[in-house]
Every structure is written in structure tokens, then in C-alpha cells.
Short mmCIF file of C-alpha atoms in Angstrom, two decimals:
data_model
loop_
_atom_site.label_atom_id
_atom_site.label_comp_id
_atom_site.label_asym_id
_atom_site.label_seq_id
_atom_site.Cartn_x
_atom_site.Cartn_y
_atom_site.Cartn_z
CA MET J 1 111.72 104.18 86.52
CA PRO J 2 110.75 107.85 86.85
CA ARG J 3 107.52 108.41 88.80
CA TYR J 4 105.89 111.76 89.51
CA LEU J 5 103.10 112.41 92.02
CA ILE J 6 100.90 115.41 91.20
CA VAL J 7 99.10 116.70 94.30
CA HIS J 8 96.34 119.28 93.85
CA PRO J 9 95.29 121.76 96.55
CA ARG J 10 92.53 120.20 98.65
CA ASP J 11 90.09 123.05 97.96
CA GLN J 12 90.13 122.12 94.24
CA ARG J 13 88.70 118.67 95.07
CA ARG J 14 90.71 116.95 92.36
CA ASP J 15 92.25 113.51 92.54
CA ASP J 16 96.00 113.26 92.96
CA VAL J 17 97.72 111.60 90.00
CA LEU J 18 100.72 109.26 89.78
CA VAL J 19 102.45 109.25 86.38
CA GLU J 20 105.24 106.79 85.65
CA GLY J 21 107.20 105.52 82.67
CA SER J 22 110.67 104.34 81.76
CA ASP J 23 111.32 107.34 79.48
CA LEU J 24 109.21 109.95 81.31
CA GLU J 25 110.58 113.50 81.45
CA LEU J 26 109.39 116.66 83.21
CA PHE J 27 110.01 120.10 81.74
CA PHE J 28 108.64 123.61 82.22
CA THR J 29 107.62 125.93 79.41
CA ALA J 30 105.52 129.11 79.12
CA GLY J 31 103.83 128.68 82.51
CA TRP J 32 103.20 124.94 82.16
CA ALA J 33 104.70 121.85 83.79
CA VAL J 34 104.77 119.16 81.10
CA LEU J 35 105.33 115.42 81.47
CA SER J 36 106.25 113.68 78.23
CA ASP J 37 107.68 110.44 76.90
CA THR J 38 108.70 109.18 73.48
CA GLY J 39 105.02 109.13 72.46
CA GLY J 40 104.58 112.85 73.21
CA VAL J 41 102.96 114.86 75.97
CA CYS J 42 101.34 112.75 78.73
CA LEU J 43 100.14 115.51 81.03
CA ALA J 44 100.38 119.31 81.12
CA ILE J 45 99.53 121.35 84.21
CA PRO J 46 99.25 125.17 84.25
CA SER J 47 101.47 126.82 86.86
CA GLY J 48 98.57 128.86 88.25
CA GLN J 49 96.66 125.72 89.25
CA GLY J 50 98.68 125.38 92.45
CA ALA J 51 99.51 121.69 92.06
CA SER J 52 102.78 120.35 93.42
CA ILE J 53 104.86 117.81 91.54
CA GLN J 54 107.07 115.39 93.44
CA ARG J 55 109.40 112.80 91.98
CA VAL J 56 108.71 109.57 93.87
CA ASP J 57 110.78 106.87 92.17
CA GLU J 58 110.78 103.50 93.86
CA GLU J 59 113.97 102.95 95.78
CA GLN J 60 116.45 100.74 94.01
CA GLU J 61 119.10 98.47 95.40
CA PRO J 62 122.53 100.13 95.31
CA ALA J 63 124.87 98.82 92.65
CA PRO J 64 127.26 96.15 93.93
CA GLN J 65 130.68 97.51 94.86
CA GLU J 66 133.80 95.94 93.44
CA GLU J 67 136.31 94.83 96.04
#
């Protein structure tokens, strides 16, 4: 499941945010980072805000190998 951690610069005193969803997508448009799913936009962050976005999916077991 896609998970994104949004970390704001400490001097902004904002809470970090974890956004996750099975159909979550990240795209960039006109100076914005936008997280959306099939229901529409979930979160939009202006590029000038200085936040960093990290994909932090939970680790999954590797698929079994055929022998």
C-alpha cells in the first residue's frame, strides 16, 4: 500500500503527516505536490512551503520463487 510521509521544516511548527491508501498517487503540477486517489485530491502542498515528501511503504515479503 502506498504511504507518503510529509515532513515540514521545523521552523514552521507544523505536524508531520502520513497519508496512505491502496490507490494513492503523487503527482506534481503548477508548483504543487498533489496526493490523490479515486475519490479525488487528498492533499495538495505548494512547492514553496519547503516540505519534503518521502514514500515510506511498509516492507512486504518477497514473492516466493519457483524452483
